[in-house]
Short mmCIF file of C-alpha atoms in Angstrom, two decimals:
data_model
loop_
_atom_site.label_atom_id
_atom_site.label_comp_id
_atom_site.label_asym_id
_atom_site.label_seq_id
_atom_site.Cartn_x
_atom_site.Cartn_y
_atom_site.Cartn_z
CA UNK A 15 -0.06 0.41 -0.08
CA UNK A 16 3.00 2.63 1.18
CA UNK A 17 4.76 1.49 -1.89
CA UNK A 18 1.59 2.14 -4.30
CA UNK A 19 1.13 5.65 -2.78
CA UNK A 20 5.11 6.26 -3.05
CA UNK A 21 4.81 5.58 -7.15
CA UNK A 22 1.18 7.57 -7.53
CA UNK A 23 3.53 10.70 -5.73
CA UNK A 24 6.33 10.41 -7.53
CA UNK A 25 5.32 9.08 -10.81
CA UNK A 26 9.39 8.56 -11.95
CA UNK A 27 10.04 11.75 -11.53
CA UNK A 28 6.84 12.83 -13.12
CA UNK A 29 4.84 13.14 -10.41
CA UNK A 30 5.69 17.01 -10.11
CA UNK A 31 3.96 17.70 -13.21
CA UNK A 32 0.65 15.87 -12.86
CA UNK A 33 -0.02 17.13 -9.39
CA UNK A 34 0.87 20.35 -10.41
CA UNK A 35 -1.99 20.33 -12.99
CA UNK A 36 -4.17 18.98 -10.69
CA UNK A 37 -3.49 21.22 -7.90
CA UNK A 38 -4.38 24.44 -10.08
CA UNK A 39 -7.26 23.06 -11.34
CA UNK A 40 -8.96 22.47 -7.62
CA UNK A 41 -7.36 25.88 -7.23
CA UNK A 42 -9.69 27.30 -10.02
CA UNK A 43 -12.44 25.35 -9.19
CA UNK A 44 -12.90 25.74 -5.07
CA UNK A 45 -12.23 29.57 -6.32
CA UNK A 46 -15.50 29.26 -8.90
CA UNK A 47 -17.70 27.70 -6.02
CA UNK A 48 -16.82 30.10 -3.57
CA UNK A 49 -16.92 33.10 -5.65
CA UNK A 50 -20.65 33.17 -6.25
CA UNK A 51 -21.79 31.66 -2.37
CA UNK A 52 -19.37 34.67 -0.96
CA UNK A 53 -21.81 37.07 -2.86
CA UNK A 54 -25.31 35.50 -1.91
CA UNK A 55 -23.94 35.65 1.41
CA UNK A 56 -23.31 39.74 1.33
CA UNK A 57 -26.57 40.41 -0.92
CA UNK A 58 -28.49 38.28 2.48
CA UNK A 59 -26.37 40.16 4.93
CA UNK A 60 -26.95 43.84 3.22
CA UNK A 61 -30.63 42.89 3.04
CA UNK A 62 -31.17 42.36 6.75
CA UNK A 63 -28.97 45.49 7.58
CA UNK A 64 -31.55 47.40 5.56
CA UNK A 65 -34.54 45.28 6.85
CA UNK A 66 -32.94 45.70 10.40
CA UNK A 67 -33.05 49.91 10.32
CA UNK B 15 -42.19 35.68 -35.72
CA UNK B 16 -42.91 38.56 -35.74
CA UNK B 17 -41.09 40.92 -38.07
CA UNK B 18 -38.95 42.62 -35.53
CA UNK B 19 -37.74 39.87 -33.73
CA UNK B 20 -37.15 38.19 -37.46
CA UNK B 21 -35.30 41.45 -38.75
CA UNK B 22 -33.18 40.82 -35.72
CA UNK B 23 -32.93 37.29 -37.09
CA UNK B 24 -31.29 38.37 -39.79
CA UNK B 25 -29.16 40.77 -38.71
CA UNK B 26 -27.52 38.53 -36.39
CA UNK B 27 -27.37 35.44 -38.93
CA UNK B 28 -25.23 38.24 -41.67
CA UNK B 29 -23.05 39.34 -38.44
CA UNK B 30 -21.80 35.20 -38.15
CA UNK B 31 -21.38 34.93 -41.62
CA UNK B 32 -19.97 38.49 -42.37
CA UNK B 33 -17.28 37.65 -39.99
CA UNK B 34 -17.11 34.03 -40.18
CA UNK B 35 -16.21 34.69 -44.77
CA UNK B 36 -13.78 37.53 -43.45
CA UNK B 37 -11.81 35.17 -41.27
CA UNK B 38 -11.98 32.67 -43.01
CA UNK B 39 -10.66 34.17 -46.40
CA UNK B 40 -7.68 36.03 -44.31
CA UNK B 41 -6.53 32.70 -43.07
CA UNK B 42 -6.84 31.61 -46.72
CA UNK B 43 -4.28 34.12 -47.27
CA UNK B 44 -2.42 33.56 -44.56
CA UNK B 45 -2.41 30.08 -44.97
CA UNK B 46 1.41 29.42 -45.42
CA UNK B 47 2.59 31.38 -42.66
CA UNK B 48 0.41 30.23 -40.48
CA UNK B 49 2.04 27.04 -40.87
CA UNK B 50 4.44 26.32 -37.71
CA UNK B 51 7.61 24.65 -39.87
CA UNK B 52 8.36 23.65 -43.73
CA UNK B 53 8.79 20.17 -44.94
CA UNK B 54 12.27 19.07 -45.99
CA UNK B 55 11.11 19.15 -49.67
CA UNK B 56 10.02 22.88 -48.99
CA UNK B 57 12.75 23.81 -47.98
CA UNK B 58 14.94 22.37 -50.55
CA UNK B 59 13.44 23.74 -53.44
CA UNK B 60 12.88 26.93 -51.73
CA UNK B 61 16.80 27.54 -51.98
CA UNK B 62 16.35 29.19 -48.37
CA UNK B 63 19.54 31.60 -47.93
CA UNK B 64 22.23 30.58 -45.30
CA UNK B 65 21.92 31.68 -42.28
CA UNK B 66 17.84 32.77 -42.01
CA UNK B 67 16.40 31.11 -39.14
CA UNK B 68 13.82 29.18 -40.02
CA UNK B 69 11.48 25.62 -38.05
CA UNK B 70 11.64 22.40 -40.34
CA UNK B 71 9.71 19.41 -39.41
CA UNK B 72 9.07 15.29 -40.25
CA UNK B 73 10.47 12.04 -38.89
CA UNK B 74 13.76 11.16 -37.62
CA UNK B 75 15.14 8.45 -39.92
CA UNK B 76 15.98 5.32 -39.33
CA UNK B 77 19.46 4.23 -38.70
CA UNK B 78 20.32 7.77 -38.96
CA UNK B 79 21.14 9.39 -35.32
CA UNK B 80 24.44 9.12 -34.72
CA UNK B 81 25.83 10.24 -31.24
CA UNK B 82 29.56 11.62 -31.08
CA UNK B 83 30.95 9.38 -28.07
CA UNK B 84 32.05 12.00 -25.52
CA UNK B 85 30.38 15.02 -26.12
CA UNK B 86 26.44 15.94 -26.52
CA UNK B 87 26.68 16.60 -30.25
CA UNK B 88 24.82 14.61 -32.77
CA UNK B 89 23.78 14.02 -36.41
CA UNK B 90 20.42 12.61 -37.67
CA UNK B 91 18.32 13.00 -40.94
CA UNK B 92 14.55 13.76 -41.34
CA UNK B 93 12.24 12.73 -44.02
CA UNK B 94 9.03 13.93 -45.40
CA UNK B 95 9.14 10.62 -47.26
CA UNK B 96 10.38 12.76 -50.64
CA UNK B 97 13.30 14.26 -49.56
CA UNK B 98 15.84 14.25 -46.62
CA UNK B 99 17.29 16.21 -44.91
CA UNK B 100 20.71 16.06 -42.68
CA UNK B 101 20.56 17.81 -39.27
CA UNK B 102 23.75 18.91 -36.98
CA UNK B 103 22.83 19.38 -33.19
CA UNK B 104 24.01 19.89 -29.60
CA UNK B 105 22.43 19.87 -26.42
CA UNK B 106 19.54 17.76 -24.61
CA UNK B 107 16.83 16.04 -26.32
CA UNK B 108 13.57 15.92 -25.26
CA UNK B 109 12.37 12.90 -23.41
CA UNK B 110 10.00 12.02 -26.65
CA UNK B 111 12.90 12.31 -29.24
CA UNK B 112 13.42 8.55 -30.86
CA UNK B 113 14.12 7.24 -34.51
CA UNK B 114 10.48 7.23 -36.23
CA UNK B 115 9.30 9.80 -34.71
CA UNK B 116 7.87 13.43 -35.57
CA UNK B 117 10.85 16.35 -34.60
CA UNK B 118 10.38 19.87 -35.14
CA UNK B 119 13.89 22.06 -35.01
CA UNK B 120 14.58 25.58 -35.18
CA UNK B 121 17.52 26.59 -37.02
CA UNK B 122 19.87 27.71 -40.13
CA UNK B 123 20.83 26.05 -43.01
CA UNK B 124 24.91 26.25 -43.73
CA UNK B 125 26.46 26.80 -46.80
CA UNK B 126 26.94 22.90 -47.12
CA UNK B 127 23.05 22.11 -47.02
CA UNK B 128 23.35 20.66 -43.69
CA UNK B 129 20.25 22.20 -41.13
CA UNK B 130 22.36 23.26 -37.54
CA UNK B 131 19.64 23.10 -35.44
CA UNK B 132 19.60 24.74 -31.86
CA UNK B 133 16.04 23.92 -30.47
CA UNK B 134 14.79 20.31 -30.71
CA UNK B 135 11.02 19.60 -30.43
CA UNK B 136 9.40 16.38 -30.16
CA UNK B 137 6.04 16.00 -31.97
CA UNK B 138 3.69 13.54 -30.15
CA UNK B 139 0.90 11.79 -32.08
CA UNK B 140 -2.21 11.35 -31.19
CA UNK B 141 -1.83 7.60 -30.23
CA UNK B 142 -1.91 6.64 -26.75
CA UNK B 143 -1.86 2.94 -25.28
CA UNK B 144 -0.36 0.72 -22.23
CA UNK B 145 3.28 -0.50 -22.70
CA UNK B 146 1.64 -4.33 -22.94
CA UNK B 147 -0.50 -3.06 -25.80
CA UNK B 148 2.70 -1.44 -27.84
CA UNK B 149 4.74 -4.33 -27.17
CA UNK B 150 1.58 -6.71 -29.09
CA UNK B 151 1.48 -4.51 -31.74
CA UNK B 152 5.07 -4.31 -32.54
CA UNK B 153 5.32 -8.32 -32.26
CA UNK B 154 2.04 -8.44 -34.77
CA UNK B 155 4.52 -6.40 -37.25
CA UNK C 17 -38.52 27.99 -18.10
CA UNK C 18 -37.12 31.97 -19.29
CA UNK C 19 -38.29 33.66 -16.37
CA UNK C 20 -36.02 34.20 -13.94
CA UNK C 21 -37.96 33.64 -10.60
CA UNK C 22 -38.77 30.13 -11.70
CA UNK C 23 -35.05 29.34 -12.56
CA UNK C 24 -34.59 30.60 -9.53
CA UNK C 25 -36.44 27.94 -7.35
CA UNK C 26 -35.39 25.43 -9.18
CA UNK C 27 -31.81 25.99 -9.10
CA UNK C 28 -31.95 26.47 -5.51
CA UNK C 29 -33.63 23.38 -5.16
CA UNK C 30 -31.66 20.81 -7.48
CA UNK C 31 -28.13 22.52 -6.40
CA UNK C 32 -27.62 20.93 -3.24
CA UNK C 33 -28.45 17.42 -5.21
CA UNK C 34 -26.48 18.32 -7.80
CA UNK C 35 -23.52 19.62 -7.05
CA UNK C 36 -22.07 16.80 -4.82
CA UNK C 37 -23.30 14.04 -7.83
CA UNK C 38 -20.88 16.95 -9.87
CA UNK C 39 -17.95 16.65 -7.56
CA UNK C 40 -18.36 12.75 -7.27
CA UNK C 41 -18.05 12.15 -11.22
CA UNK C 42 -15.50 14.56 -11.69
CA UNK C 43 -13.26 13.24 -8.36
CA UNK C 44 -13.98 9.46 -9.65
CA UNK C 45 -12.97 10.23 -12.83
CA UNK C 46 -9.62 11.83 -11.58
CA UNK C 47 -9.10 9.27 -9.26
CA UNK C 48 -9.37 6.25 -11.90
CA UNK C 49 -7.25 8.38 -14.46
CA UNK C 50 -4.36 9.89 -12.36
CA UNK C 51 -4.29 6.64 -10.30
CA UNK C 52 -5.58 3.22 -11.96
CA UNK C 53 -4.91 3.84 -15.75
CA UNK C 54 -2.45 2.32 -17.33
CA UNK C 55 0.72 3.92 -18.18
CA UNK C 56 1.52 5.43 -21.85
CA UNK C 57 4.03 3.43 -24.11
CA UNK C 58 6.05 6.33 -24.81
CA UNK C 59 5.70 9.30 -22.28
CA UNK C 60 5.10 7.51 -19.19
CA UNK C 61 2.95 9.09 -16.44
CA UNK C 62 3.18 12.57 -17.59
CA UNK C 63 0.67 11.55 -19.73
CA UNK C 64 -2.03 11.61 -16.90
CA UNK C 65 -2.14 15.63 -17.98
CA UNK C 66 -5.05 14.56 -20.90
CA UNK C 67 -7.54 13.85 -17.71
CA UNK C 68 -7.37 17.28 -17.09
CA UNK C 69 -6.69 18.86 -19.78
CA UNK C 70 -8.69 17.42 -22.66
CA UNK C 71 -11.87 17.81 -21.09
CA UNK C 72 -10.75 21.63 -19.78
CA UNK C 73 -10.15 22.46 -23.70
CA UNK C 74 -13.56 20.85 -24.60
CA UNK C 75 -15.34 22.64 -22.14
CA UNK C 76 -13.69 25.78 -23.05
CA UNK C 77 -14.83 25.68 -26.55
CA UNK C 78 -18.36 23.99 -26.18
CA UNK C 79 -18.85 27.13 -23.06
CA UNK C 80 -18.05 29.65 -26.09
CA UNK C 81 -20.72 28.07 -28.73
CA UNK C 82 -23.48 28.08 -26.12
CA UNK C 83 -22.58 31.34 -25.10
CA UNK C 84 -22.76 32.26 -29.46
CA UNK C 85 -26.24 30.73 -29.22
CA UNK C 86 -27.38 32.31 -25.75
CA UNK C 87 -26.01 35.35 -27.42
CA UNK C 88 -28.47 35.26 -30.64
CA UNK C 89 -31.03 34.31 -28.36
CA UNK C 90 -30.68 37.59 -26.25
CA UNK C 91 -29.86 39.66 -29.49
CA UNK C 92 -33.01 38.44 -31.26
CA UNK C 93 -35.67 37.96 -28.22
CA UNK C 94 -34.00 40.47 -25.78
CA UNK C 95 -34.48 37.27 -23.22
CA UNK C 96 -33.15 38.41 -20.06
CA UNK C 97 -32.08 34.95 -19.11
CA UNK C 98 -30.07 34.95 -22.08
CA UNK C 99 -28.25 37.68 -20.95
CA UNK C 100 -27.66 36.46 -17.69
CA UNK C 101 -26.49 33.62 -19.09
CA UNK C 102 -23.36 35.13 -21.38
CA UNK C 103 -22.51 37.24 -17.87
CA UNK C 104 -22.47 33.76 -15.84
CA UNK C 105 -20.50 31.69 -18.11
CA UNK C 106 -17.96 33.77 -19.24
CA UNK C 107 -15.53 33.47 -16.32
CA UNK C 108 -15.74 30.08 -16.20
CA UNK C 109 -15.27 29.41 -20.13
CA UNK C 110 -11.90 31.65 -19.41
CA UNK C 111 -11.17 29.65 -16.43
CA UNK C 112 -11.44 26.08 -18.05
CA UNK C 113 -9.50 27.68 -21.31
CA UNK C 114 -6.88 28.70 -18.95
CA UNK C 115 -7.09 25.78 -17.44
CA UNK C 116 -6.72 24.33 -20.39
CA UNK C 117 -3.44 26.30 -20.92
CA UNK C 118 -1.53 25.56 -18.20
CA UNK C 119 -2.07 22.08 -18.28
CA UNK C 120 -1.13 21.74 -21.59
CA UNK C 121 2.12 23.84 -21.21
CA UNK C 122 3.02 21.70 -17.91
CA UNK C 123 2.74 18.71 -20.58
CA UNK C 124 4.74 20.13 -23.36
CA UNK C 125 7.58 20.91 -21.13
CA UNK C 126 8.66 17.22 -20.40
CA UNK C 127 7.49 15.51 -23.69
CA UNK C 128 7.27 18.19 -26.27
CA UNK C 129 10.61 20.30 -24.71
CA UNK C 130 9.15 23.73 -24.42
CA UNK C 131 6.30 25.32 -22.70
CA UNK C 132 4.75 27.11 -25.50
CA UNK C 133 5.17 27.36 -29.11
CA UNK C 134 3.13 29.99 -31.79
CA UNK C 135 1.27 26.89 -33.81
CA UNK C 136 -2.04 27.53 -34.93
CA UNK C 137 -3.38 25.77 -32.13
CA UNK C 138 -2.28 27.17 -28.79
CA UNK C 139 -2.38 30.48 -30.63
CA UNK C 140 -5.76 29.96 -31.18
CA UNK C 141 -6.70 28.65 -28.12
CA UNK C 142 -5.13 31.71 -26.30
CA UNK C 143 -7.61 34.07 -28.63
CA UNK C 144 -10.26 32.01 -27.46
CA UNK C 145 -9.35 33.16 -23.56
CA UNK C 146 -8.66 36.80 -24.79
CA UNK C 147 -12.09 36.77 -26.32
CA UNK C 148 -13.72 35.39 -22.44
CA UNK C 149 -11.19 38.24 -21.22
CA UNK C 150 -12.65 40.72 -23.22
CA UNK C 151 -16.47 39.54 -22.79
CA UNK C 152 -15.56 39.77 -19.12
CA UNK C 153 -14.19 43.63 -19.29
CA UNK C 154 -17.11 44.34 -21.45
CA UNK C 155 -19.48 43.81 -18.06
CA UNK C 156 -16.85 45.47 -16.01
CA UNK C 157 -16.90 48.47 -17.61
CA UNK C 158 -20.59 48.76 -19.19
CA UNK C 159 -23.03 49.88 -16.23
CA UNK C 160 -26.22 49.56 -17.96
CA UNK C 161 -27.32 45.94 -17.93
CA UNK C 162 -29.13 45.52 -21.41
CA UNK C 163 -26.26 47.08 -23.28
CA UNK C 164 -23.70 45.07 -21.62
CA UNK C 165 -25.61 41.93 -22.85
CA UNK C 166 -26.32 43.16 -26.20
CA UNK C 167 -22.11 44.18 -26.48
CA UNK C 168 -21.24 40.75 -24.70
CA UNK C 169 -23.85 38.92 -27.45
CA UNK C 170 -22.48 40.40 -30.28
CA UNK C 171 -18.78 39.72 -29.31
CA UNK C 172 -19.66 35.92 -28.61
CA UNK C 173 -21.59 35.86 -32.36
CA UNK C 174 -18.60 37.13 -33.89
CA UNK C 175 -15.71 35.48 -31.79
CA UNK C 176 -17.70 31.98 -32.49
CA UNK C 177 -15.67 31.51 -35.61
CA UNK C 178 -12.75 30.37 -33.26
CA UNK C 179 -14.47 27.21 -31.96
CA UNK C 180 -14.02 25.70 -35.60
CA UNK C 181 -10.69 27.24 -36.41
CA UNK C 182 -9.47 25.73 -32.98
CA UNK C 183 -10.74 22.20 -33.50
CA UNK C 184 -9.56 22.21 -37.07
CA UNK C 185 -6.43 24.01 -36.87
CA UNK C 186 -4.33 20.48 -36.29
CA UNK C 187 -5.45 19.38 -39.55
CA UNK C 188 -5.42 22.69 -41.57
CA UNK C 189 -2.09 23.40 -40.32
CA UNK C 190 1.22 22.13 -39.60
CA UNK C 191 1.36 22.45 -35.61
CA UNK C 192 3.54 21.12 -33.08
CA UNK C 193 -0.23 19.95 -31.20
CA UNK C 194 -0.98 16.29 -32.42
CA UNK C 195 -4.97 15.98 -33.92
CA UNK C 196 -7.96 15.27 -31.37
CA UNK C 197 -7.36 11.84 -29.37
CA UNK C 198 -10.65 12.41 -28.19
CA UNK C 199 -13.92 12.44 -30.57
CA UNK C 200 -17.32 12.04 -30.89
CA UNK C 201 -16.79 11.07 -34.27
CA UNK C 202 -14.51 8.54 -34.71
CA UNK C 203 -13.22 6.26 -32.77
CA UNK C 204 -11.03 7.11 -30.30
CA UNK C 205 -6.84 6.32 -30.88
CA UNK C 206 -6.40 5.36 -26.95
CA UNK C 207 -7.22 2.04 -25.53
CA UNK C 208 -10.20 1.30 -23.73
CA UNK C 209 -9.00 1.49 -20.28
CA UNK C 210 -7.62 5.15 -20.98
CA UNK C 211 -10.60 6.48 -22.67
CA UNK C 212 -12.99 5.24 -20.41
CA UNK C 213 -11.16 7.06 -17.17
CA UNK C 214 -11.42 10.25 -19.53
CA UNK C 215 -14.96 9.75 -20.91
CA UNK C 216 -16.07 10.05 -17.45
CA UNK C 217 -13.91 13.07 -16.82
CA UNK C 218 -15.48 14.79 -19.35
CA UNK C 219 -18.79 14.05 -18.08
CA UNK C 220 -17.87 15.08 -14.93
CA UNK C 221 -16.40 18.52 -15.70
CA UNK C 222 -19.95 19.08 -17.80
CA UNK C 223 -21.49 18.61 -14.47
CA UNK C 224 -19.24 20.79 -12.62
CA UNK C 225 -19.57 23.44 -15.44
CA UNK C 226 -23.42 23.53 -14.81
CA UNK C 227 -23.24 23.39 -11.20
CA UNK C 228 -20.92 26.51 -10.68
CA UNK C 229 -23.19 27.64 -13.82
CA UNK C 230 -26.19 27.81 -11.60
CA UNK C 231 -24.78 29.06 -8.84
CA UNK C 232 -23.47 32.35 -10.42
CA UNK C 233 -27.21 32.47 -12.53
CA UNK C 234 -28.55 32.68 -8.29
CA UNK C 235 -26.38 35.21 -7.73
CA UNK C 236 -27.06 37.23 -11.03
CA UNK C 237 -30.56 36.91 -10.97
CA UNK C 238 -30.72 38.46 -7.17
CA UNK C 239 -28.30 41.34 -8.06
CA UNK C 240 -30.62 42.07 -10.98
CA UNK C 241 -34.01 41.34 -9.56
CA UNK C 242 -32.99 43.29 -6.49
CA UNK C 243 -35.57 45.55 -6.51
CA UNK C 244 -38.72 43.15 -7.23
CA UNK C 245 -41.13 41.85 -5.09
CA UNK C 246 -40.37 37.99 -5.02
CA UNK C 247 -36.75 38.68 -4.54
CA UNK C 248 -37.18 40.48 -1.19
CA UNK C 249 -39.92 38.14 -0.39
CA UNK C 250 -37.26 35.64 -0.48
CA UNK C 251 -34.50 37.31 1.28
CA UNK C 252 -37.26 38.47 4.22
CA UNK C 253 -38.10 35.07 4.58
CA UNK C 254 -34.80 32.85 4.35
CA UNK C 255 -32.76 35.08 5.88
#
């Protein structure tokens, strides 16, 4: 099992390219998930302030 | 469809067709210069001046790769199955460089008609397969 | 379907289911491709970048195609939701195209020997990315929503010619980039134990796009319809 994980990580020296691409991919996807989430929260906050006054 | 929308539809269609035709015409005109590289026969036909930097591409001929023993210098021939071109290069080769595989080279032609490359790029084909499959395919050949 | 409140209601109801499903498909495809698919006889393991590169390139192009279709709808029928689609989809198209460009460069370094060449495929993909950036820029510089929608629609209709050019560039011109491995019309030039995970990744990417898009559309609808009674009711009940 450990052997398998190590091979998967190193990939004969090519692992750095593959994992770098995956990292970039997940950063971009998570960013795109987070932005609308933040925007909706902001809209709701503004609304509650508005009605609170 | 009401007349206003119909009119807008025609406008959108003509905008699309107009740009499509214009762009395709431009590309038709530029077609040659969009190519990344020339083939060996194009280069031999065109009589390119010695010293002009160009890109040439083709397949590395089987059995033509000759490496010098104590330096990074090597020579090989590339072919487009019509003409061959002798290449000289000194430096590190990409992993995918091998005989009977595509390469794209950047460099100049010298007075002896030898192409002196200073950049070697390996071209990859669209075929992907596991090593075992490649082995059996080779045996079948 | 075309009415924003109706769409908003359904998107909000379906997303909690749809997003996890999309993520699962994507993760299954990637784990299969990166961890378990066989390595390539020539490239070894670095070919595994294909499981990110090809789906994101496909998405980058098909999102632009969708934007051209919705752009035409926006110009001809003045449908509200079509304009919102353009605005929400453009950043996603840009993201996927950017991922395709970066992953391609990272793959190109060890296999070709270079990060970048100005060949027809790479250059036309870069133009696609700039088209997306242009549309995003238009929206942020035009305050009037309707005018912004129309300008963006126009650019998507005018620019859509880049999509067949990208697709055909490897056949029309001499390029460093290889012809397509993955296509709907012809049989794939890879074995099935590589092709299936790739197929799952492509499907997963489409699902992820739809869920990301619906998330963005919800925000867009809420902001644009801020002063309508249904949005006020929604916000006051839900907070």
